[in-house]
Each structure stands twice: as structure tokens, then as C-alpha cells.
Amino acid sequence: MFLHSVNLWNLAFYVFMVFLATLGLWDVFFGFEENKCSMSYMFEYPEYQKIELPKKLAKRYPAYELYLYGEGSYAEEHKILPLTGIPVLFLPGNAGSYKQVRSIGSIALRKAEDIDFKYHFDFFSVNFNEELVALYGGSLQKQTKFVHECIKTILKLYKGQEFAPKSVAIIGHSMGGLVARALLTLKNFKHDLINLLITQATPHVAPVMPLDRFITDFYTTVNNYWILNARHINLTTLSVAGGFRDYQVRSGLTFLPKLSHHTSALSVVSSAVPKTWVSTDHLSIVWCKQLQLTTVRAFFDLIDADTKQITQNSKKKLSVLYHHFIRHPSKHFEENPAIISDLTGTSMWVLVKVSKWTYVAYNESEKIYFTFPLENHRKIYTHVYCQSTMLDTNSWIFACINSTSMCLQGVDLSWKAELLPTIKYLTLRLQDYPSLSHLVVYVPSVRGSKFVVDCEFFKKEKRYIQLPVTHLFSFETEIHHIAQAGLRLLDSRNQHALASQNAGITGLSSRKVVLNTNGLYYNLELLNFGQIYQAFKINVVSKCSAVKEEITSIYRLHIPWSYEDSLTIAQAPSSTEISLKLHIAQPENNTHVALFKMYTSSDCRYEVTVKTSFSQILGQVVRFHGGALPAYVVSNILLAYRGQLYSLFSTGCCLEYATMLDKEAKPYKVDPFVIIIKFLLGYKWFKELWDVLLLPELDAVILTCQSMCFPLISLILFLFGTCTAYWSGLLSSASVRLLSSLWLALKRPSELPKDIKMISPDLPFLTIVLIIVSWTTCGALAILLSYLYYVFKVVHLQASLTTFKNSQPVNPKHSRRSEKKSNHHKDSSIHHLRLSANDAEDSLRMHSTVINLLTWIVLLSMPSLIYWLKNLRYYFKLNPDPCKPLAFILIPTMAILGNTYTVSIKSSKLLKTTSQFPLPLAVGVIAFGSAHLYRLPCFVFIPLLLHALCNFM
């Protein structure tokens, strides 16, 4: 019956939307690189020593514990306190285990063994009982206070030691990182108790799913404090994101706010971290060996030799983190590196005058200095590029000042180099170094190893190529840019690049650039690429001349406004496909251009093709806005609900849900109002009026501040919401029919009620019991029980209608006469209404829509119920309870609606008013609920309450 009410075109549309949603979901959950993280293993059996807490503290927090991690002899020795190392506290995240500390703890222990325990770290971990704090925010403040007590307890374990610490370093995974930042908001917390904070996959900007007001209030408190007190916060903070593999916490949420006066914070994606260069999922970020090795190296470089603790020098801490997590020059960290180096000893000096030079070193018996005079090269070239495949940490490239052929001392340029997976390289713009006379490349004497050193001088215009990209929502503008770029490329008459060509299919386009020169380095400037909704696939085809050895090329996407670079290593010749999309949109005041850097071989030629990827665009929509979909679904259902109520008022019958969804769920009924309000909020007088009315901030404004608004996004989400509302309606209707069939199979067939009673004898008792349940245990539990009671009543009605239809004669005329008699009897009896089959069908149509609405309310309240069930052995009553106020209103409402039939409300004086409310509420859901999902029930219960009141008015 549900499908019969939808025409084939609408059904085709809903199927098509499912197909588009599937493409987007596939890109989010499967459209990323394979897991390249190496597993970190323990060399000895891990042990977790429980730290005894004060009795008052243990009684106040019965579900929480503090542990010290250890292995083998270290664990045995440290069972006798006090401790002598450097304290590090690990905070697990949502549903996280305190045992996740073992990866970094074990690696740090091995590192300490390598240096004979000259320094060592003591890793502590907090057991939060694997609480679901990402779903229920009521315990976040409690966790924060417990961590404060843990820090004080940890520092007491070092009392009496010669180098006793006065602070701890904190590593926070997921929501644990947010709890660590929240410590600074506590009244009695001393900021100097934390000397370093490293967060892993922590959503700093906003909650992933704002399912209750406690989460959003906690975020508001923490972020406002850090912004308002940025000048006074001297805590060095590093935030590491997992990249596109982490579909639970998108990387854009992990970036700390950049403030001009707050420079002690760094945010980076793991794919951009030197010596890591991999994307991690939400769990593997805590055990990824490459990332944990980088973190441990940074920890040991942060130690102050005088205090044998982590340095208090903020500048040094930031330099160490930048060295290990942002740009690694392939040298050991030095706080004050020597810029001038001695170039002496028994070494050979070789003068190189060519513009392109390659040297293969193998079993070199003596040191060699290759010198490149810069005077003549400056007249022809603008840049010099050098690379080496020897990835040791020694200095390898220098510069002589005002020298003829050789110099005793040179400027060490190795600190300006950068490490990549297979090479270390240096690029210099010659005009920036006018005093340098020679470039010097040092080749050490090596035995049994082979490496290659390359250098070349080049003109910028031959290696820096502008490549405009296109996107789906501004096709005409992009064609204009393509034409202009093509003219520029033709006018420059460079032999290395050919003009791109359009492959126009439904607004999608591609660009191809052929690199014909034999260069080692290319820089493709991706013009017009800076929005999160842009997504491309880059295909790099390398064609090489006959070579015996493997040739490695590195392709690097460099985003200058955020540290979210990604690298791809390819063996030439080959065809390599690379995804191109952003975690962070380009800021409005930022003029930098995204770059596609290619570290290539002179024996190969390369073709680069950039194509718009429609599936990845859909993936970006799901990734950035998928959390807002419930708001659009509820908005669509409210519009259909409005249509049903109005049809009942105007015609006396309730139409099918699918029919009303097709008729009423139109974007132009909702979006224009939100757009107008957002526009008016730009005026001071309207904003002041808005604030006087105490209205919350518009969600569209919040999304704009986060650079998440893009063309047509609200329309796309509304269409996805319409599709989801349709299929959810189909599912609820089919579920009711299936349950009614099971009921009839198990129970004796029931009849339609002869007399309609809005309040049955057991209804007040049931309502009071459920309210007591809500008050004494968990509001979500009472809502779920009320929902099940309501579904039971609807299933019973469906079963009764089925029994009635099966018992009626097949003759339709006889059926109509009986219906007329029944209706006549119904009209003549005001106080004792009787239910006909038509009225039962109308009621079922209305109940199906109400079940659809209530299902979303129950789903949004489930997280607090799950949290309560998980902690039932510690707390019988959920406190604070986000669903308790809602339960007090919704329980009697659902109880009355369960006994409500269309015949009893179609003559209500309140029905017309009730039918008018869902439309403004549907607008309100989009305006205030898309970024605050916990507000959705507040908009849903209003029309349901009015619907219930129609029985009495």
C-alpha cells in the first residue's frame, strides 16, 4: 500500500538518491589509502600497576582508576614507589581503554634502554571505564576533575627525589585531548602542572555528533576560555589528526584555532608528519609505530639536561615539535645549531660548471667536495635544486661566501633541507642569497653503500606551472579561468607544458599537462583550489627510457594554509592515481596556492591529468555535513505530517504519508527563510533584536564561521533528507504490518474497538509509572518504554483492521453500505464514537507518520540510555540526564496518542492550528538543529502535544 501511493518517477528519484548517498558513503568509509601503519609490539609482557588513590577520591569516582605502565624488570623495580623518571599521563577517549598507553610506553622504554636509562619516562594512564563521552557529555566535567586529582597524585609519587618533576606531560586520544584542555578551565587548577599537551585525533573545534547540550556546553566553555585567555596560556600544544582514514573524527575538527597572539599551538595531519607519512584511522593513531616513534623522539629531545625533566622553555618545545612533526631537515635536533661549519681535512675538491649534475657514490675511499660557482648561473637561472638518497643525519650541503674555488668554512645549508621518504632535498632561490659565491655538496667516504646525489639549476617559469582546476558548482567561471590559463601557457611558449583540454560531461572537466623536459623537480600550482567541496583525481603517467634500475618518484600535495600534506611514492614507469581533496578550506585572507610537487627522474617524462571526481565530492558532502542529515529528515517528516493534519481538517480523511511527502516536502518551503534570516543577521539592528529575544545563534552562521558552507549544500541535504524520510516511512509501515502479522499468528484475532476511549483505565497508572522511571533512573529509558507502548497500540490496531477486512464479504457494494451505516451510526452518536474500517486506515496512516517522528527522537536519546546501562553498576540514576525534561512531556503525550483516532480529532477546534505548526517548526529544525541535534526533539514534541490536545478541544 505504501509503494502504491508513490508514482514511478518519485520512486526512481528515491532510488537515485540512494545511489548518490551510497557513492558518498563509499568514499568516506572505503575511499582512502590502505593502512600503512606498522604494528607496535611489546618485547616483554605489559603490566599495569594500579596506583592507590585517596579513599575520599576513590569513593567520589568509583568507576575511575589510575595505572602505571611497565614491562619486565622496569615493572618489577617500580612496584616499589617513589619514581624517578619523567611523568607522562595518557588519557583515553570515547570508549577508550587505559591499556592503549602500551604502544608509546613500550617504545619509550626501549629508547630509554638504548641510552642506559640516562633519562626515562613513566607512563601513567587513566581508566575512564570506557565511557561513551562522545555520545553523552554529562561525564566530561567529572572526568576533567578526576584528571586534576590524578596529576596531583602522580606528582606526589616523586616527592623527595633529586630531580622531582613539578609538572606532567599529557597525551590525549580523541575526547581525552579535550578533557586535557578543559583542565585549564577549572577554578583551582594551576596551569604550570602541565608542561606539554599532545592530542591525537581530538575533535577540538566542535563535537562530531552534538547529541546533548552537555557536550556543546562543554565545548563552548573550553574553546571560549582558550580564545579569551590565549595571551596567558603558555601551554605548548600539538594536535595530530589521522587524515582521511579516520572517518570517525574528520581532520578539520582537530585543528586548534589559529590566533595571532597564540603561537604555542601546532596542528598537523599524520600524513604530513615526517618519518610517518601515513594516514591513520581513529584507533590505529595510538599504536601506529611510525607516529609513536616520532612522538618518542620528540619527547627525548624535549628533556632539559640540567633538570632531567621536560624543558620549561616554550620556544625550545615549539622548535622540537616543529622539527619532528612539521619539517624535518634530516638532522638531529639542535637547539642552537652551528650555521658555520669547517670544510677542512684531507678531502678532494671538484669544480662543477654544468647546470645539471648527477653523481653516483659507491664505496668511496675519500671525502669529496663538489663546488658549483653561482656567479654565471645567476645570470641564466633563478633556482637551484639538490637532492641526495643518502638519508643519514650528517650535513651534506654548504655554501661559500666570496670564495674563488674552495673555502675553509661554509654556511651549513643542510638545516634548510627537507626529508622525504626516499630523498632529502634543498631548493634555493638564488636572488635570496646574493653573498654566496659557491654551492658545495659533500660526499662522505662510504663502504658498502650506494647513493645518488643530483643538482640542477633551473628557471622558475619552466618548473612552476599554473594548473587551474574546476569544480562542479562554478562551471562557467572555471571555463573562463581555463581559457585564460591556456592563453598564458601558449604565450610563454614553454616546451614543457601543453595546454589542457576540456572533457566536458555534465559540467565536469579535466586538465592535462605534459612535462617534456628532463627535470628533477616540478611545482604545479593548483589555481582556484581551496574549498572543501572540491575533489579531484590526479593521474600521473610516467614514461621512462630504457633503464635497468628501479626509478622512484614522489608526488606531494602541499597545502600552505594548513599542515595536511600527503605523499605518494610511485615506481616509474607507471600510472598513479591520487585523490585530491581538503580537510581545511582556504581562509578568506589567505592568498597562497595549493601545490602539487613532483620529485621526478630525469630519465622519465610525465603526463599529469586532473579530473573532477563526482563521487569524492559526494564523499566530502557526507564527511562534512552527514551529521546534519537527521535534522533534514525530521524537517521533511514534519512537512508531511503537516500535510496529513491539514488534509484531515479540510477533507476529513488522512492521506498516505508518501503522497504527502511528495506534495509537501519542498525545499522552497524551508531554505528561503533560513537564508533570509542569515542575511538579516548581517545587519546590526537585526542582530541586536535577535539577542534581545534570546534566540540561539543560527546554525548556518556557525557553519560559515567554520568554512563549511558551500553552494547548494542545503538543497542537497534536503533532497537526501527527503529520500531518507521516504525510506524510513516505508520501513516503519512495513514493520507495523510485519509485527501485526506476528501478533495475529500468536494471538487470537482481535476486533476493531466498538467504543473509542481516549483515556483507558490503565493509562493514568502507566503514565505515572513511566514518569517515576524517568525520575529515578534514566529519561531515555522511559521514552523508549513509552515508544514501545505506542508501537504496541498501533500494531494492535493494524491487526484488528486486518482481522476486520478478512471477515468482510468480497462484494464491494455490500462493504460500502456497511461503511455508510457505520458512519451514520458514528455521526449520530457524539459521546460514543465507533471506529469504522476507513477511520482505522486513516488513523494508521497518521500513526505511521507519528511513529516515524518518534523513532528519530528515540534514536537521538539512545546514547544516554546506552551510557546509563553501561554504568548501571556504579550509578542507578543518570545524573545529569539530558532526556528527563523531554520525558516528562513526551510520556503522557505518547500515551494519549496511542489511544487517538482520526475520527476523534477531525472535528476538533484545535486541529487547524495544529496543522499550521509543523511548517515553522520544520524551518526551526534546519535553522537551529542541523548543528545541534539535541534540539530536534524540542521541535518534534510541540505538534505531537497539540495533536494529543485535539482529543480534548
Short mmCIF file of C-alpha atoms in Angstrom, two decimals, residues 48 65-69 86-106 122-128 130 143 146-147 150-151 154 168-177 179-180 183 196-202 282-288 292 295 299:
data_model
loop_
_atom_site.label_atom_id
_atom_site.label_comp_id
_atom_site.label_asym_id
_atom_site.label_seq_id
_atom_site.Cartn_x
_atom_site.Cartn_y
_atom_site.Cartn_z
CA TYR A 48 49.51 -2.14 34.54
CA GLU A 65 41.24 4.40 38.19
CA LEU A 66 44.88 5.38 37.65
CA TYR A 67 47.55 2.98 36.36
CA LEU A 68 51.33 2.97 35.80
CA TYR A 69 52.54 1.13 32.70
CA ILE A 86 59.58 11.92 33.79
CA PRO A 87 55.80 11.60 34.20
CA VAL A 88 53.55 11.34 31.13
CA LEU A 89 49.79 10.90 31.54
CA PHE A 90 47.73 9.18 28.85
CA LEU A 91 44.02 9.99 28.63
CA PRO A 92 41.86 7.61 26.55
CA GLY A 93 38.93 8.90 24.55
CA ASN A 94 35.41 7.80 23.78
CA ALA A 95 35.06 4.12 24.80
CA GLY A 96 38.85 4.06 25.03
CA SER A 97 40.90 1.75 27.24
CA TYR A 98 43.67 2.74 29.62
CA LYS A 99 45.68 -0.12 28.05
CA GLN A 100 46.10 1.90 24.84
CA VAL A 101 49.13 3.51 26.51
CA ARG A 102 51.18 0.36 25.94
CA SER A 103 52.35 1.26 22.41
CA ILE A 104 54.01 4.55 23.20
CA GLY A 105 55.01 3.34 26.67
CA SER A 106 56.84 0.32 25.27
CA ASP A 122 57.00 6.97 33.45
CA PHE A 123 53.75 6.47 31.56
CA PHE A 124 50.54 6.69 33.55
CA SER A 125 47.09 6.00 32.17
CA VAL A 126 43.59 6.82 33.40
CA ASN A 127 40.81 4.26 33.30
CA PHE A 128 37.59 6.10 32.44
CA GLU A 130 35.43 3.14 28.58
CA GLN A 143 36.47 13.23 34.04
CA PHE A 146 39.37 13.36 38.22
CA VAL A 147 42.34 14.01 35.91
CA CYS A 150 45.40 12.25 39.21
CA ILE A 151 48.01 14.86 38.30
CA ILE A 154 51.26 11.47 40.28
CA VAL A 168 53.38 16.33 33.75
CA ALA A 169 53.11 15.89 30.00
CA ILE A 170 49.72 14.73 28.72
CA ILE A 171 48.85 12.66 25.68
CA GLY A 172 45.12 12.70 24.98
CA HIS A 173 43.45 10.43 22.46
CA SER A 174 40.13 11.54 20.97
CA MET A 175 37.94 13.11 23.68
CA GLY A 176 40.80 12.63 26.15
CA GLY A 177 42.56 15.53 24.45
CA VAL A 179 39.42 16.73 28.70
CA ALA A 180 43.08 17.74 28.97
CA LEU A 183 41.76 21.25 32.88
CA LEU A 196 53.15 19.74 27.25
CA LEU A 197 49.92 18.56 25.64
CA ILE A 198 49.78 16.24 22.64
CA THR A 199 46.35 15.29 21.34
CA GLN A 200 45.67 12.50 18.86
CA ALA A 201 42.50 12.61 16.71
CA THR A 202 40.83 15.00 19.15
CA HIS A 282 40.77 6.60 14.80
CA LEU A 283 42.19 3.67 16.75
CA SER A 284 45.46 3.00 14.91
CA ILE A 285 46.69 6.50 15.68
CA VAL A 286 47.56 5.29 19.21
CA TRP A 287 49.52 2.24 18.03
CA CYS A 288 50.88 3.34 14.65
CA GLN A 292 54.71 6.73 18.02
CA THR A 295 56.43 11.19 19.28
CA PHE A 299 59.87 13.56 23.97
#
